[in-house]
PDB file of N, CA and C in Angstrom:
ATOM      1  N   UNK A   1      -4.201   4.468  10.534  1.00 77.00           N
ATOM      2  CA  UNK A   1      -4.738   4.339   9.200  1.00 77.00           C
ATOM      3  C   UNK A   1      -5.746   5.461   8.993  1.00 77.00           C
ATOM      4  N   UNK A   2      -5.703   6.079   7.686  1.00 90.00           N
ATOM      5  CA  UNK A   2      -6.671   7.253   7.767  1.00 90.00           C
ATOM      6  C   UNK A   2      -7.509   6.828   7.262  1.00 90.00           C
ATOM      7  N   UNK A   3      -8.457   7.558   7.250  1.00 92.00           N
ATOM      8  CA  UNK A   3     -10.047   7.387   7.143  1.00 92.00           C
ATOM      9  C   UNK A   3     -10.765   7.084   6.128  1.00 92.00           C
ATOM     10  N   UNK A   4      -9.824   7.658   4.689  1.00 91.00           N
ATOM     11  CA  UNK A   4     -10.063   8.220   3.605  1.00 91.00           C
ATOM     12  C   UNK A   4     -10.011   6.420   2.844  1.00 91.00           C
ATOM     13  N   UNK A   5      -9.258   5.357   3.871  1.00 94.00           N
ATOM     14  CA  UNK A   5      -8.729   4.524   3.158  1.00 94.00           C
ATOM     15  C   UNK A   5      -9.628   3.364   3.701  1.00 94.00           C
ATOM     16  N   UNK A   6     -10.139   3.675   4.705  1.00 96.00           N
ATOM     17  CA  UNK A   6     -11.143   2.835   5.464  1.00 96.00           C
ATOM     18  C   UNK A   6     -12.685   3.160   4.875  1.00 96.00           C
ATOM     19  N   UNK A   7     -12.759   4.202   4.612  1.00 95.00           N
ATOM     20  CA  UNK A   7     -14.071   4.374   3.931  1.00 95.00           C
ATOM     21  C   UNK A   7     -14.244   3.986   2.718  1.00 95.00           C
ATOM     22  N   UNK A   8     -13.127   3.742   2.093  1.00 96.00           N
ATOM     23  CA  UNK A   8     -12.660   3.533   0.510  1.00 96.00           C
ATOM     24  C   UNK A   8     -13.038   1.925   0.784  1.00 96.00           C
ATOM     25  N   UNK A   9     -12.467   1.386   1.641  1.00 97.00           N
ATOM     26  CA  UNK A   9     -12.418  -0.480   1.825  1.00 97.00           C
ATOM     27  C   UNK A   9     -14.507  -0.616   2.230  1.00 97.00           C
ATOM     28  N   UNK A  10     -14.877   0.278   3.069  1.00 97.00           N
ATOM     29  CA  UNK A  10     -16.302   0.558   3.364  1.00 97.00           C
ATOM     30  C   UNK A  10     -17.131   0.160   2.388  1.00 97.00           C
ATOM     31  N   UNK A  11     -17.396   1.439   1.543  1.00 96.00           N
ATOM     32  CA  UNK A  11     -17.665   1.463  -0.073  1.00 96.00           C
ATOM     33  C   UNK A  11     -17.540   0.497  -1.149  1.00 96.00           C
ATOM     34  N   UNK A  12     -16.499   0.057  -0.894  1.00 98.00           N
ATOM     35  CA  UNK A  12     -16.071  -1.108  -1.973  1.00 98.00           C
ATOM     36  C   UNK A  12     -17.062  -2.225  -1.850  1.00 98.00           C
ATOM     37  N   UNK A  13     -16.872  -2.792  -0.483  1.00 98.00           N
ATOM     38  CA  UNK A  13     -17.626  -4.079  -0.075  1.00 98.00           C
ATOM     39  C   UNK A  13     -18.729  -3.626   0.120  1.00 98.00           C
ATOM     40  N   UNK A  14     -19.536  -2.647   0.278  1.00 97.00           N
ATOM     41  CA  UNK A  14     -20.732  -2.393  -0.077  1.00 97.00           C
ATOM     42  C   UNK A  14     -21.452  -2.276  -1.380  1.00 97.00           C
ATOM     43  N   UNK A  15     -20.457  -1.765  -2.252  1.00 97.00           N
ATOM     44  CA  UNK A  15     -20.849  -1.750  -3.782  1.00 97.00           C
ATOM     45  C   UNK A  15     -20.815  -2.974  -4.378  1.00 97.00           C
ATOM     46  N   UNK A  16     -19.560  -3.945  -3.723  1.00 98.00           N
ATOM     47  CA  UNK A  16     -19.949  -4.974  -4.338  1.00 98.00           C
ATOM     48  C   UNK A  16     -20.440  -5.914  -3.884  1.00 98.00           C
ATOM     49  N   UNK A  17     -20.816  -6.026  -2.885  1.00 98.00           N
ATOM     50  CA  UNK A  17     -21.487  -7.477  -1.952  1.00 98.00           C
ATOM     51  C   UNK A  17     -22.613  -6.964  -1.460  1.00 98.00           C
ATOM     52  N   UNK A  18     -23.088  -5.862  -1.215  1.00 98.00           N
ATOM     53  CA  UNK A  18     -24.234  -5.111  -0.654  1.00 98.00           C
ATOM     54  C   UNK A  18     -24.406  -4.782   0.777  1.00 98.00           C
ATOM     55  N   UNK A  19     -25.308  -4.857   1.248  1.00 97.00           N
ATOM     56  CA  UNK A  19     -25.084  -3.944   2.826  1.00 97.00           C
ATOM     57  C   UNK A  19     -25.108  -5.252   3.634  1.00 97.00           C
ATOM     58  N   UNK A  20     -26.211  -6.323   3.418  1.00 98.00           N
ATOM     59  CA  UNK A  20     -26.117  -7.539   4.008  1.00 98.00           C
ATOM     60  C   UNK A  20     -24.928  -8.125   4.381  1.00 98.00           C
ATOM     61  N   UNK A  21     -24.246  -8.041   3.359  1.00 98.00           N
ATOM     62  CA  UNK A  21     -22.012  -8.532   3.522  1.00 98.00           C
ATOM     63  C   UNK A  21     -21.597  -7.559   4.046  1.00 98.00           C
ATOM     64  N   UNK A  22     -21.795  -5.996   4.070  1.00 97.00           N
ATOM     65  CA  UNK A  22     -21.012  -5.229   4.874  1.00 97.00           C
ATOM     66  C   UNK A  22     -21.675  -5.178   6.441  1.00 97.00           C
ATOM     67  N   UNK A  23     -22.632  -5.601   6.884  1.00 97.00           N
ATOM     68  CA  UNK A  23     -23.192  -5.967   8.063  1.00 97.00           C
ATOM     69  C   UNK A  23     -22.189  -6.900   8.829  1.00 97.00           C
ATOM     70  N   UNK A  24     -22.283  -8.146   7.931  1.00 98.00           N
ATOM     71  CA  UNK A  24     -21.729  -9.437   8.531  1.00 98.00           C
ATOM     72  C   UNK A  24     -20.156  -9.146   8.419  1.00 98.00           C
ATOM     73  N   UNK A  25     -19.519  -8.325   7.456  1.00 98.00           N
ATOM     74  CA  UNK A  25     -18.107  -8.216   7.986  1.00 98.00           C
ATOM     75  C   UNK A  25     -17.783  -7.449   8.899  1.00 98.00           C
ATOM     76  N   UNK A  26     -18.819  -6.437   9.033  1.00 97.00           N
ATOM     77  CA  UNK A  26     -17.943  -5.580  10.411  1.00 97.00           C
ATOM     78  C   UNK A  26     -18.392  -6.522  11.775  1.00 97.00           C
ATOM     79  N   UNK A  27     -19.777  -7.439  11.611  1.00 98.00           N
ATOM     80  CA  UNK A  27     -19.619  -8.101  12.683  1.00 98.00           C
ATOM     81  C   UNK A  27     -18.760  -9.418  13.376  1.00 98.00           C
ATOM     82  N   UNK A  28     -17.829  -9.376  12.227  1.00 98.00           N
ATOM     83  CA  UNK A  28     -16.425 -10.895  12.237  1.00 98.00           C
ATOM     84  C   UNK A  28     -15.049 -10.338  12.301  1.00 98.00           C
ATOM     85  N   UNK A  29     -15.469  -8.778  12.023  1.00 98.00           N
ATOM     86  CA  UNK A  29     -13.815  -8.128  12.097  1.00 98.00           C
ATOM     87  C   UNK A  29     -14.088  -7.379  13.091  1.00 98.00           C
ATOM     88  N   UNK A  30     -15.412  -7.009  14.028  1.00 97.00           N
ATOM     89  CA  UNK A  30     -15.391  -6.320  15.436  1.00 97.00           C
ATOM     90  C   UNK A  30     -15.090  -5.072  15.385  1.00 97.00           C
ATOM     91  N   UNK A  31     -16.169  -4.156  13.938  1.00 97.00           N
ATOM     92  CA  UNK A  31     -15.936  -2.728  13.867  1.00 97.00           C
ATOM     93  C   UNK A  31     -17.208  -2.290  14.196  1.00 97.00           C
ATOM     94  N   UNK A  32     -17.196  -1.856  15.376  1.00 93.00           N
ATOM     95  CA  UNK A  32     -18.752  -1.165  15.781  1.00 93.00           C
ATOM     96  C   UNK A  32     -19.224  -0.084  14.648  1.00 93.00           C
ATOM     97  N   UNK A  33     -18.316   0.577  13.762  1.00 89.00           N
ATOM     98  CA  UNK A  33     -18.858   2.037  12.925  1.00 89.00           C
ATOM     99  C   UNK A  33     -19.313   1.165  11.825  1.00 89.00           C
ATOM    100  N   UNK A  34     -19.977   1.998  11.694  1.00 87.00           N
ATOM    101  CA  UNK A  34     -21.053   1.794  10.305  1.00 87.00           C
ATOM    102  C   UNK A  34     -20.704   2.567   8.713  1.00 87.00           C
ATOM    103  N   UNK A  35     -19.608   3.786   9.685  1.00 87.00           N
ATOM    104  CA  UNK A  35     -19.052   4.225   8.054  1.00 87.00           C
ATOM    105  C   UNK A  35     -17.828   5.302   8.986  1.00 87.00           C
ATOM    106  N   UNK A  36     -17.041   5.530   8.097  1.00 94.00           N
ATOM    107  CA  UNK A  36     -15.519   6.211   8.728  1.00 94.00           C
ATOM    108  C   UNK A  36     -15.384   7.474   8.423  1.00 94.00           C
ATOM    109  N   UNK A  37     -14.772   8.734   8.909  1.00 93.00           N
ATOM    110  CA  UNK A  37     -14.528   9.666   8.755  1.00 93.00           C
ATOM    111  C   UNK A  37     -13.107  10.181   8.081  1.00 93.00           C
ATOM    112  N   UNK A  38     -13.446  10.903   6.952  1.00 86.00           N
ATOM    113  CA  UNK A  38     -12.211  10.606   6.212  1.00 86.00           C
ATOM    114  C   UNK A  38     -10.786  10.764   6.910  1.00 86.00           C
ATOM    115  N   UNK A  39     -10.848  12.195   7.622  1.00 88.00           N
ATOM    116  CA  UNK A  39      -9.798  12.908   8.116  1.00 88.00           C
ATOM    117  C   UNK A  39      -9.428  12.388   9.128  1.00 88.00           C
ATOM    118  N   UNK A  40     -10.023  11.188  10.090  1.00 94.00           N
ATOM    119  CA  UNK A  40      -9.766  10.870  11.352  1.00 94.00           C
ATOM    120  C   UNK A  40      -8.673   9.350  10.949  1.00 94.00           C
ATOM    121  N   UNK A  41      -8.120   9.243  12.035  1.00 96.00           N
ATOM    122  CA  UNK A  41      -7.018   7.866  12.409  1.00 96.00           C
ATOM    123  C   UNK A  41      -7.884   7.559  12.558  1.00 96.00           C
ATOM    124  N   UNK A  42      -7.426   5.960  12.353  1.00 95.00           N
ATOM    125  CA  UNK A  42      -8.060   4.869  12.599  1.00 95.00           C
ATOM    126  C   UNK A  42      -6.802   3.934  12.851  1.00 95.00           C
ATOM    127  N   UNK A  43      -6.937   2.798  13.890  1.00 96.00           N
ATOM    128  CA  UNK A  43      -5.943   1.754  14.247  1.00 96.00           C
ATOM    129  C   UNK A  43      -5.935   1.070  12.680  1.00 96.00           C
ATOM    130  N   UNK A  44      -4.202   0.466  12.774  1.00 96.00           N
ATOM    131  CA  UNK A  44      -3.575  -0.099  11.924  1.00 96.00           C
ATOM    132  C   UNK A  44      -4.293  -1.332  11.511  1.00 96.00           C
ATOM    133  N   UNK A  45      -5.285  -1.906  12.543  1.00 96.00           N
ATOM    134  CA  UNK A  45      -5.456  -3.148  12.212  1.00 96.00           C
ATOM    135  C   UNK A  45      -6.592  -2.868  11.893  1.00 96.00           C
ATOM    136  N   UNK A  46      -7.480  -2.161  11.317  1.00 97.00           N
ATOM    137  CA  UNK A  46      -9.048  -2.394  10.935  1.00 97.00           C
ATOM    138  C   UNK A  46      -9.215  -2.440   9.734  1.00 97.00           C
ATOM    139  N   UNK A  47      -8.511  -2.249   8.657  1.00 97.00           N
ATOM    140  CA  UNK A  47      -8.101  -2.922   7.068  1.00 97.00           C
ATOM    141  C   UNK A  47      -7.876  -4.379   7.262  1.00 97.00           C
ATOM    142  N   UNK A  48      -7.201  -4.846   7.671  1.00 98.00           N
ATOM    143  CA  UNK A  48      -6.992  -5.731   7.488  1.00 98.00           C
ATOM    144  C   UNK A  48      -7.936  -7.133   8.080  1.00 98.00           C
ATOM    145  N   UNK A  49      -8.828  -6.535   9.638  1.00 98.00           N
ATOM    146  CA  UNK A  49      -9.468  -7.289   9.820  1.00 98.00           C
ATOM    147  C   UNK A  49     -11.099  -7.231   8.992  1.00 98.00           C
ATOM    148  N   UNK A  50     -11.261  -6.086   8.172  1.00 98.00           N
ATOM    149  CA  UNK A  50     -12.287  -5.913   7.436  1.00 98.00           C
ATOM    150  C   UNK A  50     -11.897  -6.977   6.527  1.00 98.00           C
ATOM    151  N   UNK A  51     -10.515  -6.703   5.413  1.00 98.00           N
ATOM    152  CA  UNK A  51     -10.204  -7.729   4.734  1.00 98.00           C
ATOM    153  C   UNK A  51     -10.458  -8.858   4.375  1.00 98.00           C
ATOM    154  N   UNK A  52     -10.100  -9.319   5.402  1.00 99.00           N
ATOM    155  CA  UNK A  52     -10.201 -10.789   5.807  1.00 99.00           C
ATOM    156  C   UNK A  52     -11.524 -11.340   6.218  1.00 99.00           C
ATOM    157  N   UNK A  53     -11.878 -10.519   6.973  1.00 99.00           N
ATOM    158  CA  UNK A  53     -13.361 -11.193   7.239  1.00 99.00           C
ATOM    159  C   UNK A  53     -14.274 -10.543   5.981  1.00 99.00           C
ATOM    160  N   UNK A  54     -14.069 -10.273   5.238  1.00 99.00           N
ATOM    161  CA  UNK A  54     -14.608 -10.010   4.263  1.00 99.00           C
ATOM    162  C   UNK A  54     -14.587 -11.423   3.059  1.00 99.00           C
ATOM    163  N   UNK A  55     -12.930 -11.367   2.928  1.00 99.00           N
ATOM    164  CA  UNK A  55     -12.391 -12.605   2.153  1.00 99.00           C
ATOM    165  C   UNK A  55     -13.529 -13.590   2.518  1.00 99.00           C
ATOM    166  N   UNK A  56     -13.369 -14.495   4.094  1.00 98.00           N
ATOM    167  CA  UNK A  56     -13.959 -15.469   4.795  1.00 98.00           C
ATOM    168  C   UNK A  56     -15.437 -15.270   3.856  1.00 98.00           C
ATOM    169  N   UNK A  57     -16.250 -14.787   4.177  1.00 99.00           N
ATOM    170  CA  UNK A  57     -17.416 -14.534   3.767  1.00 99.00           C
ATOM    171  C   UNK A  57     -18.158 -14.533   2.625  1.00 99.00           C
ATOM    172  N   UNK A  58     -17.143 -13.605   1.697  1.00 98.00           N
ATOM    173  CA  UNK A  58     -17.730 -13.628   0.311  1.00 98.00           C
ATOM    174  C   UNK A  58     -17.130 -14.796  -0.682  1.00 98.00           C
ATOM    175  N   UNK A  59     -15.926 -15.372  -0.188  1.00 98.00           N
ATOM    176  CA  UNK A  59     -14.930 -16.800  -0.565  1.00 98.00           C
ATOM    177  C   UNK A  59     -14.429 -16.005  -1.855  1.00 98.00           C
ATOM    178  N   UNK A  60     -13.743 -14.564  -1.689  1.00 98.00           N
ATOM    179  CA  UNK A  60     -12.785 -13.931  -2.296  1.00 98.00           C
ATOM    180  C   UNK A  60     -11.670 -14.154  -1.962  1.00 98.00           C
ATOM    181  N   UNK A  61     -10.610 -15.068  -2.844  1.00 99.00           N
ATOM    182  CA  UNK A  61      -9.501 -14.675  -2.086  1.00 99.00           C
ATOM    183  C   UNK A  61      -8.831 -13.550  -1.886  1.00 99.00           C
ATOM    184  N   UNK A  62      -8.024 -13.252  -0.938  1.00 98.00           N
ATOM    185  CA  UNK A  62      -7.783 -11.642   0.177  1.00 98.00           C
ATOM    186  C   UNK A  62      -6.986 -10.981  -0.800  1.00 98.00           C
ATOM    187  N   UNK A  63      -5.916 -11.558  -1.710  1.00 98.00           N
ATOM    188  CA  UNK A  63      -5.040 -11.367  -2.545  1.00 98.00           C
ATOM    189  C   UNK A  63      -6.190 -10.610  -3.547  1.00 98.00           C
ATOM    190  N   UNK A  64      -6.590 -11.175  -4.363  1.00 98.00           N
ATOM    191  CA  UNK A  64      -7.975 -10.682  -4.882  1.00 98.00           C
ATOM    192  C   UNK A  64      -8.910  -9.422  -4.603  1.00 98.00           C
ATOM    193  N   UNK A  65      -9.129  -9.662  -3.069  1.00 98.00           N
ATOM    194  CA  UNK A  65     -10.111  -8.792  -2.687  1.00 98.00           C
ATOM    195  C   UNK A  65      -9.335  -7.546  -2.146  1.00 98.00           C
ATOM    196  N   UNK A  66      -8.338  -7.524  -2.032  1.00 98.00           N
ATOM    197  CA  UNK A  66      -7.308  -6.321  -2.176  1.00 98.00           C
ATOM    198  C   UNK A  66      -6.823  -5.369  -3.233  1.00 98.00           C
ATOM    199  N   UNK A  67      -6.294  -6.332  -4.409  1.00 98.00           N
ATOM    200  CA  UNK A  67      -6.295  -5.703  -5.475  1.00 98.00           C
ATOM    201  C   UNK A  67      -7.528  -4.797  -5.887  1.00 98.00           C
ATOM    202  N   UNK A  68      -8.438  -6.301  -6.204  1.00 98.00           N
ATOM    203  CA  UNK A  68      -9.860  -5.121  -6.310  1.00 98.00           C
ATOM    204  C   UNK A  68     -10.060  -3.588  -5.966  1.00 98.00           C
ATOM    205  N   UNK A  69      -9.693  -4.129  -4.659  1.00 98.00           N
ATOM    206  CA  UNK A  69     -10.185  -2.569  -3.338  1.00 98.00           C
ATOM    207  C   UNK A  69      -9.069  -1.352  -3.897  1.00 98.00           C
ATOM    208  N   UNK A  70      -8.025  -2.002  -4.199  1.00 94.00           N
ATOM    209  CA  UNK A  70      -7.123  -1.185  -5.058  1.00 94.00           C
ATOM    210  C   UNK A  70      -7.356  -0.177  -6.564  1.00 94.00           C
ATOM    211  N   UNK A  71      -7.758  -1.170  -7.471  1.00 94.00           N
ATOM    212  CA  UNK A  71      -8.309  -0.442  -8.503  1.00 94.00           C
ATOM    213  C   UNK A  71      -9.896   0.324  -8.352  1.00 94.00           C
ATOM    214  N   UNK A  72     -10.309  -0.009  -7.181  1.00 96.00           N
ATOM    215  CA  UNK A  72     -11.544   0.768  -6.613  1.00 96.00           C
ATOM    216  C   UNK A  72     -10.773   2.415  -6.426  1.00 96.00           C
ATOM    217  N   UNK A  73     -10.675   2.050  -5.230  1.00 92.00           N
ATOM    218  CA  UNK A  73      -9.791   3.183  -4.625  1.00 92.00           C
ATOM    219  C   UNK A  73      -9.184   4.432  -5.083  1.00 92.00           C
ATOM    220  N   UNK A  74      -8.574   4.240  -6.927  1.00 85.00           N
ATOM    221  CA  UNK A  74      -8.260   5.004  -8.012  1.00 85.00           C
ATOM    222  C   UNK A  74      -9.347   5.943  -7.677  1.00 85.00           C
ATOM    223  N   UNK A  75     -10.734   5.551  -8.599  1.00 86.00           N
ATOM    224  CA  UNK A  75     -11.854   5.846  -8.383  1.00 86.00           C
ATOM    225  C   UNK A  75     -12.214   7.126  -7.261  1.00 86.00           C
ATOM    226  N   UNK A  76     -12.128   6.261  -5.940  1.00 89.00           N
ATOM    227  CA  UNK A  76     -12.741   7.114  -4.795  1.00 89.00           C
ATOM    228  C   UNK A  76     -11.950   8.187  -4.371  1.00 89.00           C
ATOM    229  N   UNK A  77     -10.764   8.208  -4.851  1.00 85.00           N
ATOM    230  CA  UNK A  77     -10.519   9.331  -4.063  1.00 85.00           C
ATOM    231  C   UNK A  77     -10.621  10.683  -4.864  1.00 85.00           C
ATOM    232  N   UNK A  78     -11.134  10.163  -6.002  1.00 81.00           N
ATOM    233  CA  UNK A  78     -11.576  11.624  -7.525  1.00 81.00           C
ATOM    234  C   UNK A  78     -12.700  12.390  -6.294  1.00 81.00           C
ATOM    235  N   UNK A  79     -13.503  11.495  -5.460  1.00 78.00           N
ATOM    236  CA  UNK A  79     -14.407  12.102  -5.090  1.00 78.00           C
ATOM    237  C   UNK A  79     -13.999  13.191  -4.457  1.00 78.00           C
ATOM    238  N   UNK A  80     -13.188  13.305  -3.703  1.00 70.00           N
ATOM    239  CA  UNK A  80     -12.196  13.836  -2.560  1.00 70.00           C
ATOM    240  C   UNK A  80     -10.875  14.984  -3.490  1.00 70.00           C
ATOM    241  N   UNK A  81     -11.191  14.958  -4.827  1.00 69.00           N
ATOM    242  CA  UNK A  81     -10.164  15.497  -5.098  1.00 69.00           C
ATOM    243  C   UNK A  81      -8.499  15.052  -4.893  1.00 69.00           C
ATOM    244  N   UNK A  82      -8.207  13.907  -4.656  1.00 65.00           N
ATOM    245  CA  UNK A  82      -7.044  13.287  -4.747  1.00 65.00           C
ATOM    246  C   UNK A  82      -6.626  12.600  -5.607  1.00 65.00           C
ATOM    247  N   UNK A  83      -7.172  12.866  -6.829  1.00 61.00           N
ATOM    248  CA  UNK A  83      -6.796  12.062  -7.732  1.00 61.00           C
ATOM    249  C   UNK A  83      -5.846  13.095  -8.785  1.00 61.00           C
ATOM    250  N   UNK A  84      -5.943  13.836  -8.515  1.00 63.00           N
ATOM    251  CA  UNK A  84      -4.543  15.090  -9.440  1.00 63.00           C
ATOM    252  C   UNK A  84      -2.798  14.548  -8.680  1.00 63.00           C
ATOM    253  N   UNK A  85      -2.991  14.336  -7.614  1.00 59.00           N
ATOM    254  CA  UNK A  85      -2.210  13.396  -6.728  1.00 59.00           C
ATOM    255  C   UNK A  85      -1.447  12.340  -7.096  1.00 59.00           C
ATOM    256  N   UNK A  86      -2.690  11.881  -7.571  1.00 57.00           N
ATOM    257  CA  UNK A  86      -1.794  10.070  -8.423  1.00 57.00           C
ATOM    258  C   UNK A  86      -1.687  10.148  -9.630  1.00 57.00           C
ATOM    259  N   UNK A  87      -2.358  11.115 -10.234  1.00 60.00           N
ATOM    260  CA  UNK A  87      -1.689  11.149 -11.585  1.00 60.00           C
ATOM    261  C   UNK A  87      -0.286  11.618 -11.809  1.00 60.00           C
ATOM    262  N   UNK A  88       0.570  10.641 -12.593  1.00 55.00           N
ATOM    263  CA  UNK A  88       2.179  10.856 -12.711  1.00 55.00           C
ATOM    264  C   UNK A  88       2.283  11.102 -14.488  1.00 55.00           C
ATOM    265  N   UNK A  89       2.656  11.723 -14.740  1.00 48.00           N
ATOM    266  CA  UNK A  89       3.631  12.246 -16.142  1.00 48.00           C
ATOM    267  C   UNK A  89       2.631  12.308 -17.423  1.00 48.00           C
ATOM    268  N   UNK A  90       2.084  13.527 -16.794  1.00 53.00           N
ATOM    269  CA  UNK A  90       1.221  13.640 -17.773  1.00 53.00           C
ATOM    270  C   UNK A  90       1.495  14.975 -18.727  1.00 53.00           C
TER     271      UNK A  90
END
């Protein structure tokens, strides 16, 4: 998983739950980093256990708190210049 997408899920739950919830989810999903590097891999499973222990916590459902992270995500990657990328038929 790249980095760009883990920092994006990072951000999100920090913007919206604050640092206190992004504390307590990396300590229920067992992510020692504190923030991700865009360009680097990351294992398949650390989305999803952010996810979820995120869900657990804030009593978002995951379905929910995905989408969200989704229409976030639009957003973050303008930062990065990837958003000429997803724009289609213009």
């Amino acid at each position: 998983m790249y980095g760009l997408l883990c920092e994006s899920l990072h951000d999100f739950i920090k913007e919206s739950y604050g640092d206190d919830v992004w504390k307590l989810v990396r300590e229920r999903a067992d992510v020692r980093l504190h923030s991700f590097v865009t360009h680097e891999v990351y294992s398949e499973s650390v989305i999803p256990r952010i996810a979820m222990a995120a869900s657990g916590i804030t009593g978002t459902p995951y379905s929910d708190l995905m989408n969200s992270w989704g229409v976030y995500f639009l957003g973050f990657v303008g930062k990065y210049g990837y958003d000429r990328i997803l724009k289609v038929g213009e």
